[in-house]
Coordinates of C-alpha atoms in Angstrom, one line a residue:
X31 CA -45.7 106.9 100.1
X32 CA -42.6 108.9 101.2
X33 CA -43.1 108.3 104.6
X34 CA -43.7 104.0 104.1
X35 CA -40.7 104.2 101.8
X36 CA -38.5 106.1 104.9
X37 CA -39.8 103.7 107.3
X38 CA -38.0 101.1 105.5
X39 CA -35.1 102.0 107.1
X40 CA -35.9 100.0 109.8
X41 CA -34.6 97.2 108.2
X42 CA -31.2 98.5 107.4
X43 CA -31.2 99.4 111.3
X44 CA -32.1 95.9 112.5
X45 CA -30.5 94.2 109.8
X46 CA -27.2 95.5 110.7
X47 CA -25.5 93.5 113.3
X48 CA -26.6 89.8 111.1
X49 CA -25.2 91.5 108.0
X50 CA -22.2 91.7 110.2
X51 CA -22.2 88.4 111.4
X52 CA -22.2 87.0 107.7
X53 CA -19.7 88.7 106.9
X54 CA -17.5 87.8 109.7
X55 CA -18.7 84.0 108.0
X56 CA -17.7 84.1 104.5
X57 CA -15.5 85.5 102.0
X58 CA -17.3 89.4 101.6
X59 CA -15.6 89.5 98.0
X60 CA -18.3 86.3 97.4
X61 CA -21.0 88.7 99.3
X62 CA -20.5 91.3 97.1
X63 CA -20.9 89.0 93.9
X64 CA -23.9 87.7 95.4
X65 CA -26.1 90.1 96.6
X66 CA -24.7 92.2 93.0
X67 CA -26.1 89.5 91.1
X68 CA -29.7 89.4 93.2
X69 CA -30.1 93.1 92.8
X70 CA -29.8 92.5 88.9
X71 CA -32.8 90.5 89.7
X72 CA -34.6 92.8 92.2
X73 CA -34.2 95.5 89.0
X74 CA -36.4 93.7 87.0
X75 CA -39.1 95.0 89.6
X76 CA -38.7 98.3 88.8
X77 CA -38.2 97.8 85.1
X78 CA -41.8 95.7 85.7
X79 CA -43.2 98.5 87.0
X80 CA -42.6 101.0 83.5
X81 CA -45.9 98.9 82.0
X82 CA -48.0 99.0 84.8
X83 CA -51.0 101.4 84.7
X84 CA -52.8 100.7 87.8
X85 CA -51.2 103.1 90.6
X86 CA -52.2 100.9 93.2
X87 CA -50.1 98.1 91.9
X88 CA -47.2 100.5 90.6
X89 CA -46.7 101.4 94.0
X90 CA -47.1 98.0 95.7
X91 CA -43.7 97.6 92.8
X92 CA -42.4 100.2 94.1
X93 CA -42.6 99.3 97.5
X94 CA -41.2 96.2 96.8
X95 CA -38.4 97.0 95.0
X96 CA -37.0 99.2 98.0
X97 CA -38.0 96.9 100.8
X98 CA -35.8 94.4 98.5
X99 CA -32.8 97.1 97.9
X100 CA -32.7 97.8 101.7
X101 CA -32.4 93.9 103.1
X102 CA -29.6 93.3 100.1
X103 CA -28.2 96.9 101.5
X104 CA -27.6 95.0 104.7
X105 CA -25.3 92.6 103.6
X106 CA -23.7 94.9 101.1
X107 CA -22.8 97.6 102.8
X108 CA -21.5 94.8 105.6
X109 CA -19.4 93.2 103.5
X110 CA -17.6 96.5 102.2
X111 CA -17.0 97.7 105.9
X112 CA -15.3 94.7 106.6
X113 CA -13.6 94.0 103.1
X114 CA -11.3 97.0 104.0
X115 CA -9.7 95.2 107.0
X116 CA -9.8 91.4 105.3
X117 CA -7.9 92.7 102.0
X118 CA -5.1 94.5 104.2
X119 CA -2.4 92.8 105.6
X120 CA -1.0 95.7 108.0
X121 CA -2.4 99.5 109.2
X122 CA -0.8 101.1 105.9
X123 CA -2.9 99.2 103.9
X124 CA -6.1 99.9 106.5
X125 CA -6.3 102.7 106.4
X126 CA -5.3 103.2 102.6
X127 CA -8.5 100.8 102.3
X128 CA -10.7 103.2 104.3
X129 CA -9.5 106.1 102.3
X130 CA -10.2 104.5 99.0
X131 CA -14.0 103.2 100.1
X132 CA -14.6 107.4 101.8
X133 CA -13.2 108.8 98.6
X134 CA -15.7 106.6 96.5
X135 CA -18.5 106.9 98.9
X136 CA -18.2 111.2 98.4
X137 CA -17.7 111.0 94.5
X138 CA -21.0 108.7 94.3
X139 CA -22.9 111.7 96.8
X140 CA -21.4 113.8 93.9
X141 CA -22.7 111.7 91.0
X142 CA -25.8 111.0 92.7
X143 CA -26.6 114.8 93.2
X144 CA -25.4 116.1 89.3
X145 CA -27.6 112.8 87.8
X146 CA -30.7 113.3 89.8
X147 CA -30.4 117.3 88.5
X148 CA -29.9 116.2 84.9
X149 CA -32.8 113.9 85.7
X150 CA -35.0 116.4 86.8
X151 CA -34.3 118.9 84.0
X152 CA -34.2 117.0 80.9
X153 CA -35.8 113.4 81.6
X154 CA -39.1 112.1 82.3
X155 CA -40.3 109.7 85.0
X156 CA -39.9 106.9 82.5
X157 CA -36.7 107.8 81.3
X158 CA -35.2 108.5 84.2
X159 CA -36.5 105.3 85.9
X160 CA -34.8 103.3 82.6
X161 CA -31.4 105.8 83.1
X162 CA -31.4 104.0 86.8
X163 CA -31.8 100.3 85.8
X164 CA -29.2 100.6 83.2
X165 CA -26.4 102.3 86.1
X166 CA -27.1 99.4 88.9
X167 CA -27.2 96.7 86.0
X168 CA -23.7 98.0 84.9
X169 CA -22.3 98.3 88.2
X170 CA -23.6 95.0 89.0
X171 CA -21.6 93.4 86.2
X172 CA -18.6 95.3 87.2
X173 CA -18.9 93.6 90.6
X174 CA -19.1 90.2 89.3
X175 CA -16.1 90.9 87.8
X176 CA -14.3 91.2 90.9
X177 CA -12.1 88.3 91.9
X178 CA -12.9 86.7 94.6
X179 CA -9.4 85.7 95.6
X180 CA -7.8 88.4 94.5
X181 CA -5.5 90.3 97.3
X182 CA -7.1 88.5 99.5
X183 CA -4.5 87.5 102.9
X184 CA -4.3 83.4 103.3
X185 CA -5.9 83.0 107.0
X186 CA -8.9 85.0 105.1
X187 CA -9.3 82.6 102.5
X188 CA -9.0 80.0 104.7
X189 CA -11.1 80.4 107.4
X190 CA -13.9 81.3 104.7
X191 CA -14.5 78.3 102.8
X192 CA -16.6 76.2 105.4
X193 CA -20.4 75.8 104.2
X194 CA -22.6 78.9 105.3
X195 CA -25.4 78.4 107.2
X196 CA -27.9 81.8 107.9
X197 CA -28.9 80.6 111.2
X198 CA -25.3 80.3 112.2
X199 CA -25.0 84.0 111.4
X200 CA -28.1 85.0 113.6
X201 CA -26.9 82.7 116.7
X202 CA -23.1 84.6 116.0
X203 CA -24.6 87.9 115.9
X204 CA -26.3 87.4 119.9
X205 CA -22.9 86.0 120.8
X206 CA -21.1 88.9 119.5
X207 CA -23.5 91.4 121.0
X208 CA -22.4 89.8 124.6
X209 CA -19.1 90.8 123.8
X210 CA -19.1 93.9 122.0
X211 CA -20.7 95.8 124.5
X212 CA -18.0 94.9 127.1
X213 CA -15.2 95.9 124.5
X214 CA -12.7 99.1 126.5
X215 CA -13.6 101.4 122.7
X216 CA -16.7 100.3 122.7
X217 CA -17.6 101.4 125.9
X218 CA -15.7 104.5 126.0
X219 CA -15.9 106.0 122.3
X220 CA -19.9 105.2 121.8
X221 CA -21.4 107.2 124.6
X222 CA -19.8 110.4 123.1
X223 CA -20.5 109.4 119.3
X224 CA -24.2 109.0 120.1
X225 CA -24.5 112.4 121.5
X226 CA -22.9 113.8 119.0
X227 CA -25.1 111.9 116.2
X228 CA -27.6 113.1 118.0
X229 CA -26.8 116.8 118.0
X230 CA -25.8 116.8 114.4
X231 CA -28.5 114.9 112.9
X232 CA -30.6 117.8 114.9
X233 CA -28.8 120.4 113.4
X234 CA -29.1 118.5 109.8
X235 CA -32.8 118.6 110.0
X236 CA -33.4 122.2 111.2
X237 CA -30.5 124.3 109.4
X238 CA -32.3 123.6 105.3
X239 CA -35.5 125.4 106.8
X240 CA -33.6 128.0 108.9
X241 CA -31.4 128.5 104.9
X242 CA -35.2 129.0 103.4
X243 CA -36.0 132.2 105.6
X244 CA -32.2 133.4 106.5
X245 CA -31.2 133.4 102.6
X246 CA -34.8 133.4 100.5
X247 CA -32.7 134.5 97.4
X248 CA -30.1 131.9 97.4
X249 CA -32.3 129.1 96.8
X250 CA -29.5 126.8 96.2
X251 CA -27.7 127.3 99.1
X252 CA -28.2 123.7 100.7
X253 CA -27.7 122.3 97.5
X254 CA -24.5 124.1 97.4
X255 CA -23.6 122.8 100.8
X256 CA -24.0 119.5 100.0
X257 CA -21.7 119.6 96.9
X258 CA -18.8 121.5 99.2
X259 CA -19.4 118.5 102.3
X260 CA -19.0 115.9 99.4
X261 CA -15.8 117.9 97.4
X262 CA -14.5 118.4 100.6
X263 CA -14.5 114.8 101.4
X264 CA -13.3 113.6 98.4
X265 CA -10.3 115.8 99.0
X266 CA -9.4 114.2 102.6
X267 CA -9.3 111.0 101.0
X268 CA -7.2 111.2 98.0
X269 CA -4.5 113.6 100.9
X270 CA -4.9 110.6 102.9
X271 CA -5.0 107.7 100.5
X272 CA -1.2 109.5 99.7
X273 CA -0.4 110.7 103.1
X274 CA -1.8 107.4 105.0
X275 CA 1.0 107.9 108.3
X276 CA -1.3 111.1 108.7
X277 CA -4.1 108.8 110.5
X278 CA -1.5 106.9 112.2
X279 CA 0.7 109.7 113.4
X280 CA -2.5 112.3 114.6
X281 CA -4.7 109.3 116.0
X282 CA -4.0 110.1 119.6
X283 CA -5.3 113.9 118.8
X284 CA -9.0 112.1 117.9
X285 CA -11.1 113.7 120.1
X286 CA -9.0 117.4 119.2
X287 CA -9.8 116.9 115.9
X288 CA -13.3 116.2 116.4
X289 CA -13.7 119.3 118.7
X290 CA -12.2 121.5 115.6
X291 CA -14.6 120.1 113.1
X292 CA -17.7 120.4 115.8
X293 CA -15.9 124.0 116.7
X294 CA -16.5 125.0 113.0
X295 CA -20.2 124.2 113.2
X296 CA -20.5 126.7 116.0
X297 CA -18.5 129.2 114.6
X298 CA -21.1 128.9 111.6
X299 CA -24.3 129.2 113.6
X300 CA -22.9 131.9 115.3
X301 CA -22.4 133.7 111.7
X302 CA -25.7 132.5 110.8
X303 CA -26.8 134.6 113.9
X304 CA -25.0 138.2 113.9
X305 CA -24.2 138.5 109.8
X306 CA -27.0 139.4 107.3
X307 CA -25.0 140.2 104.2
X308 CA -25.9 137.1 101.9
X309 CA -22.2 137.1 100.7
X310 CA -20.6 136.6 103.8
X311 CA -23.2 134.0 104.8
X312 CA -22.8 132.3 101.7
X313 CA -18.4 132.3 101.9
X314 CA -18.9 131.2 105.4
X315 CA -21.1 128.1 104.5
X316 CA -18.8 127.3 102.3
X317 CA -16.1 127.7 104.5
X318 CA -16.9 126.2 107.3
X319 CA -18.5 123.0 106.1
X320 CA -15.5 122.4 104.0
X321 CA -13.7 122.7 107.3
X322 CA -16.1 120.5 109.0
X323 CA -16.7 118.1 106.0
X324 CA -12.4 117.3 105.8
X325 CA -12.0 116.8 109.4
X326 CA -15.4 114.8 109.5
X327 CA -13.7 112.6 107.1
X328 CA -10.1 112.5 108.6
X329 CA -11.5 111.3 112.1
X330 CA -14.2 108.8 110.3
X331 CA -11.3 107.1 109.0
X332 CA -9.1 107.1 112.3
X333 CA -12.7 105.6 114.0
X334 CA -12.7 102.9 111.9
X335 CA -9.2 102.0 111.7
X336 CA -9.2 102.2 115.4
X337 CA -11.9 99.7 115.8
X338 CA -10.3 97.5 113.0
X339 CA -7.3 97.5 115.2
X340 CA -9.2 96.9 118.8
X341 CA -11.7 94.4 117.8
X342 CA -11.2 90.7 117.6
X343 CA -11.0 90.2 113.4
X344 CA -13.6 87.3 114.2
X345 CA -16.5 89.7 115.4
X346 CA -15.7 92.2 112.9
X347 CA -18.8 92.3 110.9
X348 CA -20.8 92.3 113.7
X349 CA -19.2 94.4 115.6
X350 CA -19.1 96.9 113.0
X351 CA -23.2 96.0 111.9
X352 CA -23.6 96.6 115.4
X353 CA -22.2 100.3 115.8
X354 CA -23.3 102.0 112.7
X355 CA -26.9 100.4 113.8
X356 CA -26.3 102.2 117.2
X357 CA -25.6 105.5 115.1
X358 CA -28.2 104.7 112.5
X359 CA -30.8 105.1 115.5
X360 CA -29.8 108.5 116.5
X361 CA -31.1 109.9 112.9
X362 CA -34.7 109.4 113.0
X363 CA -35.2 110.0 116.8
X364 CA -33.3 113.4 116.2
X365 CA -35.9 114.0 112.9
X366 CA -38.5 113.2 116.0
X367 CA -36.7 116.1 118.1
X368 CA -36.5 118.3 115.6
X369 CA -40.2 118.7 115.1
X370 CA -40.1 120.7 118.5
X371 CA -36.7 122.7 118.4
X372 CA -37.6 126.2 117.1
X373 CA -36.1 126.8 113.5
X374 CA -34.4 129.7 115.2
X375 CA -30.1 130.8 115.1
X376 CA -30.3 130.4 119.1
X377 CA -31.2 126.3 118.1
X378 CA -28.7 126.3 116.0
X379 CA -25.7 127.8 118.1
X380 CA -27.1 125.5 121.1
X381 CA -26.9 122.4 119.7
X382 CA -23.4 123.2 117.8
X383 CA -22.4 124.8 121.3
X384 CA -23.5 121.0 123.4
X385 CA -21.6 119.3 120.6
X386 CA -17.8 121.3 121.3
X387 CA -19.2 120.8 125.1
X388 CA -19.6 117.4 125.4
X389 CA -16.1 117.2 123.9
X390 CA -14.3 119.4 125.6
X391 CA -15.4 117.0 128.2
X392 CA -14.0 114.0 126.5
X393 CA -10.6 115.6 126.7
X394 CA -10.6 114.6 130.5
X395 CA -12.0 111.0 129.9
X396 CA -8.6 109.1 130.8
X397 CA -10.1 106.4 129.2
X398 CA -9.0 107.3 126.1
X399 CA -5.3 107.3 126.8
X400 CA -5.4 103.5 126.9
X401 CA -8.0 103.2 124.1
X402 CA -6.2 105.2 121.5
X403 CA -2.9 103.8 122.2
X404 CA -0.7 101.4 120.0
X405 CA -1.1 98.6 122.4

């Protein structure tokens, strides 16, 4: 069951690029409303599924509900992605817009984590499932809310208001691919990011089993991790969301900032390697994922600004559908990898180690002197 419900990730991955491409089509305030107003519907499967007492059907619910949430996922998170660079009229408000949508991305990790604990310890199955229907009915209401003209610039609105048509956005999204793939960032920042997604996602899988045996009494120490990667985040954005010339004025020092956040994974692993005392370990977890978690953040939001700023507005969408697809594909082939990379400190320190390699290599990749540029 776990396993089908994983795989259907597949069609958040495929779906990518034509979630895009609609996008790029219509009005994503209007996408928002819509697929908002579908997943009210989709709900009613899992609310559906309360009565049932067959397990064999319950599932079959279940299984329908999330192959539901994932295709309405596509066009979703598609529409947000580009929404940022629509309702902006100038880098400022870009990257402000980015800020905002990180900062709300880490609260929700937040949320997420404390309700599902709540849920655990005080809530059945039942009431838990009923605690989730009520959460994405309400925040599907607050979504319809939203106007749809609101803030939003005049070529926007007016290049949105043609009649869509869903095989029009498949036919875009193969036209796009043609020229994303020949776009100068594309070509030089994407070889290096899928390494590295590689690498980390790697690191991601084996580190929570390496925790088990390193720190056996500290049983929440991943837990504890992910609450410092997602405070830490928060944290970047609001400095940001005030500080917004930050992005502009340290863009050029991209791949330097990446090499300090990858630099602080190392210096963990090696800790992880030559200190025992559960203190220590524990302060330097803390430590250096904060570290990592800020810049992580920081250069997320110079990556996207960057292609905001490179990309022909037209091709947005798919363009953007398009990359984090790319990146999306480096997860479960590095869960695939992981299976046969020894849960050992020497794993860990070598795949932190090829990360700060690969971009200590970047650093004499001219390429990136044009493509990070204000031209």
């Amino acid at each position: 069951m776990v396993a089908l419900l994983g795989a259907l990730q597949v069609i958040e991955i495929v779906g990518g690029p034509i979630g895009g491409a609609v996008a790029d089509m219509i009005n994503p305030a209007k996408i928002l409303k819509w697929v908002s107003l579908m997943r009210i519907g989709v709900t009613s499967i899992l609310f559906f599924s309360l009565f049932q007492t067959h397990i064999n059907l319950t599932i079959w619910l279940l299984l329908s509900f999330s192959t539901f949430n994932s295709l309405l996922s596509v066009f979703y998170a598609s529409a947000v992605e580009v929404s940022t660079y629509r309702f902006a009229k100038n880098e400022s408000e870009r990257v402000k817009n980015n800020a905002g949508f990180s900062a709300v991305s880490g609260i929700s990790s937040i949320l997420s984590g404390s309700l599902l604990a709540f849920m655990i310890t005080y809530l059945d199955v039942k009431s838990s499932t009923i605690l989730i229907i009520l959460l994405i009915v309400l925040s599907a209401i607050g979504i319809l809310n939203i106007s749809v003209a609101k803030n939003l610039i005049p070529d926007v609105a007016k290049d949105n208001n043609f009649k869509f048509k869903f095989n029009e956005a498949v036919i875009n999204t193969f036209r796009g691919l043609r020229h994303i793939l020949h776009e100068p960032v594309i070509q030089t920042v994407m070889p290096y990011a899928l390494v590295m997604n590689f690498l980390y996602w790697t690191f991601w899988y084996i580190q929570p089993i390496y925790l088990n045996d390193k720190l056996p009494n500290i049983e929440y120490a991943f837990s504890l991790q992910q609450i410092v990667i997602s405070a830490a985040s928060v944290v970047a954005t609001i400095v940001i969301q005030h500080k917004h010339t930050l992005v502009m004025n340290y863009k050029s020092h991209y791949r330097l900032l990446l090499l300090i956040q990858s630099g602080a994974l190392f210096i963990l692993s090696l800790l992880y390697s030559f200190i025992n005392n559960e203190g220590i370990l524990i302060t330097g977890l803390i430590g250096f994922w904060a570290l990592y978690s800020l810049f992580n953040t920081f250069t997320g939001i110079i990556l996207i600004t960057l292609l905001q700023e490179k990309i022909d507005n037209r091709i947005l969408g798919t363009t953007l559908g398009t990359i984090f697809t790319l990146l999306m594909v480096t997860a479960p082939l590095a869960a695939i990898a992981s299976r046969i990379v020894p849960i050992k400190s020497i794993s860990l320190i070598v795949l932190t180690g090829l990360m700060v390699v690969s971009l200590l290599y970047s650093l004499t990749d001219k390429r990136f002197l044009k493509v990070l540029s204000d031209d």
